[in-house]
CSV table of C-alpha atoms in Angstrom, one decimal:
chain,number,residue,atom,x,y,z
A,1479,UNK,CA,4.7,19.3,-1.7
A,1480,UNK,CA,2.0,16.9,-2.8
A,1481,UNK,CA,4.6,13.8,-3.0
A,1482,UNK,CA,5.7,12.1,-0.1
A,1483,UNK,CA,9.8,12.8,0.4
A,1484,UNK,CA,12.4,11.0,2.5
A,1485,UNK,CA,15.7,13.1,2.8
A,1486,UNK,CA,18.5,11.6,4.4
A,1487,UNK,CA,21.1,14.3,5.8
A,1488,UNK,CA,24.7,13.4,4.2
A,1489,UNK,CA,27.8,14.9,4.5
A,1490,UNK,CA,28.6,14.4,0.7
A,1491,UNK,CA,25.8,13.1,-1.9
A,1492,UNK,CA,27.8,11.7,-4.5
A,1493,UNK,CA,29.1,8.8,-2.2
A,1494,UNK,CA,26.3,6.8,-1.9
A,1495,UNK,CA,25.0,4.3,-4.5
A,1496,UNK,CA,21.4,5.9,-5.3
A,1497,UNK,CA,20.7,3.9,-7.7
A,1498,UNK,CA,21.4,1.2,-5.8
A,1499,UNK,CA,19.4,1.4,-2.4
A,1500,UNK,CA,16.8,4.9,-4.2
A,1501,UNK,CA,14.2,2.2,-5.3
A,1502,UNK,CA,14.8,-0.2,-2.4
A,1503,UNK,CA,13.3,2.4,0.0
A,1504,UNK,CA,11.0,4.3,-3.0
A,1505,UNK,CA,8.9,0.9,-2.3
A,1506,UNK,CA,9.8,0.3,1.0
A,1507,UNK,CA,6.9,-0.7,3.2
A,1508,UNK,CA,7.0,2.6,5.7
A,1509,UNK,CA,6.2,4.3,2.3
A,1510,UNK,CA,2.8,3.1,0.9
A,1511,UNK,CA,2.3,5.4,-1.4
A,1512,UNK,CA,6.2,5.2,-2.7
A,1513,UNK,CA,8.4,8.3,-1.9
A,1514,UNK,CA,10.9,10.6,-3.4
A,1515,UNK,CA,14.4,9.5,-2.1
A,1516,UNK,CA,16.8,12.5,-1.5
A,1517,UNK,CA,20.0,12.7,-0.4
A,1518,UNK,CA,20.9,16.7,1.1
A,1519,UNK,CA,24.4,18.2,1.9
A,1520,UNK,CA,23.9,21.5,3.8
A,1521,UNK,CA,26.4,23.8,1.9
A,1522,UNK,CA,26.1,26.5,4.6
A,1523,UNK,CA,22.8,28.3,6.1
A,1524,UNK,CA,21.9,29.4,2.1
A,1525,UNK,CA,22.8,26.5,0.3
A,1526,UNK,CA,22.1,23.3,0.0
A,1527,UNK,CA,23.5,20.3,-2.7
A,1528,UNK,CA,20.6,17.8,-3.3
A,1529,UNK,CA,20.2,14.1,-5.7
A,1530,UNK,CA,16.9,12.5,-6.2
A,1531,UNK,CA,15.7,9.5,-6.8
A,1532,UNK,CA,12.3,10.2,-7.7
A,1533,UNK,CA,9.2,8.2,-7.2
A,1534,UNK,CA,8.4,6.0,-10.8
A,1535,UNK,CA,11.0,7.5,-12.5
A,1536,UNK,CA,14.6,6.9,-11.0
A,1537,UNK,CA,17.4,9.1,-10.8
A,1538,UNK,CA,17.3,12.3,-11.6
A,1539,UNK,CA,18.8,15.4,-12.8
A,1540,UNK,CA,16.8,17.8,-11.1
A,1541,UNK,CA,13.2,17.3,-9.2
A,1542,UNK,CA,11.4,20.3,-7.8
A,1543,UNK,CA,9.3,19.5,-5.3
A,1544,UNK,CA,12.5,17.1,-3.9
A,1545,UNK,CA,14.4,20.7,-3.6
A,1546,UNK,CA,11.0,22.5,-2.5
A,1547,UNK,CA,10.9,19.8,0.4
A,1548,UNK,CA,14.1,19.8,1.1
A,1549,UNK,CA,14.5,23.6,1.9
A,1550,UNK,CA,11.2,23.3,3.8
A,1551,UNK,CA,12.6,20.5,6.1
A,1552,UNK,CA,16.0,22.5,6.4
A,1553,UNK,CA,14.7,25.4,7.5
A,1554,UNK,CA,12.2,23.5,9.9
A,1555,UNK,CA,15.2,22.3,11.3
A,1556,UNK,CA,16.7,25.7,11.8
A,1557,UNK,CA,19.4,24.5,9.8
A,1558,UNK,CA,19.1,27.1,6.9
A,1559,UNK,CA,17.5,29.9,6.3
A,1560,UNK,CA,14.0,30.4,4.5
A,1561,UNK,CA,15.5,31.6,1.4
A,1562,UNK,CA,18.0,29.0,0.0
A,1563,UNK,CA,19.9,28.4,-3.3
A,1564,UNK,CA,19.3,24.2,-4.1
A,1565,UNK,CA,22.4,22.6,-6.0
A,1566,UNK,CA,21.0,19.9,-8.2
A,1567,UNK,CA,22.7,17.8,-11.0
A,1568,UNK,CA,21.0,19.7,-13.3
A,1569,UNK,CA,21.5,23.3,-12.3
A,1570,UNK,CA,20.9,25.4,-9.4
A,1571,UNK,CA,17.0,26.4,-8.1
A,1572,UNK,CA,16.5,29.3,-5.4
A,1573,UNK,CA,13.7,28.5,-3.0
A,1574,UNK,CA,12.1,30.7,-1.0
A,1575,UNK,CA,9.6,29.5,1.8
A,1576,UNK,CA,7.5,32.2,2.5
A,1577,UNK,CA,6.9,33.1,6.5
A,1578,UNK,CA,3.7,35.8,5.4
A,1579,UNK,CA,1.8,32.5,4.2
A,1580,UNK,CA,4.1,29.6,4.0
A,1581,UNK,CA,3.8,29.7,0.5
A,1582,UNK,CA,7.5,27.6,-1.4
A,1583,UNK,CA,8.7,29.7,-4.2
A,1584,UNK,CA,10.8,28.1,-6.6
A,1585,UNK,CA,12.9,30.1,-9.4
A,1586,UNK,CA,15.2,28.6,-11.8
A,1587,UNK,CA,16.2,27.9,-15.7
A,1588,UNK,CA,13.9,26.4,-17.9
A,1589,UNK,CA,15.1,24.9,-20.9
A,1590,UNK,CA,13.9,22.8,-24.1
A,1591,UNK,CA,15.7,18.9,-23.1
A,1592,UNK,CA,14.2,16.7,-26.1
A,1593,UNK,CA,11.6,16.7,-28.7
A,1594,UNK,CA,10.2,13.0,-29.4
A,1595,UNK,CA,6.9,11.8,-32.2
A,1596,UNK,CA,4.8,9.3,-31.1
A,1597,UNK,CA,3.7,6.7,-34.1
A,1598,UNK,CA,-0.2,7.1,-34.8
A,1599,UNK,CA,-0.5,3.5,-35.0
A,1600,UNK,CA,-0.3,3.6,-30.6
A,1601,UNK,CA,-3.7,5.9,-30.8
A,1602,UNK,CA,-5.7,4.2,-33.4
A,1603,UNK,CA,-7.8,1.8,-30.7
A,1604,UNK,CA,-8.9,5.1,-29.0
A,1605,UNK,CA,-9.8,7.1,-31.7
């Protein structure tokens, strides 16, 4: 996916304390370049329920390449099939991982979150 990603197989992802133990093994020395930490229920063979705790940034409500990877390793692991929908915290994502050349597909809602300024003053020393 470009990032590394650690998934850890659970049978429900909202009982473990991610923000708790997400940046303990984000910097954990197996991981030298940091990793995404995911937690992944496997809903049935076309559906899987995902959390993140992405690399640099922390929790999170949805992460992409976390669901691309994690319907990659699924499949791998003949536990789903190629086409899966990804339940995250902040929506659903269908992933496709395409057998013709392994190309991952992902579809989903995109939608306007925030809108911020920053003050000029933080760009005057580059200008």
């Amino acid at each position: 996916m470009g990032n590394p990603h650690a998934i850890f197989w659970v049978d429900d992802v909202g009982a473990y304390d991610l923000p708790r133990f997400g940046p303990l093994l984000e910097n954990h020395p197996i991981f030298p370049e940091r990793a995404n930490i995911t937690l992944a229920h496997i809903v049935d063979r076309d559906h899987i329920t995902i959390r993140t705790w992405e690399r640099g940034a922390g929790l999170t409500r949805a992460c992409g390449s976390a669901a691309c990877a994690t319907a990659v390793a699924a499949a791998r692991l003949k536990r789903t099939n190629r086409i899966v929908q990804i339940s995250l915290p902040g929506g659903e994502l269908a992933i496709e991982w395409r057998e013709r050349d392994d190309h991952v597909l992902m579809t989903g809602p995109a939608t306007f979150d925030m809108r911020g300024d920053f003050d000029p003053v933080l760009f005057a020393s580059v200008a």
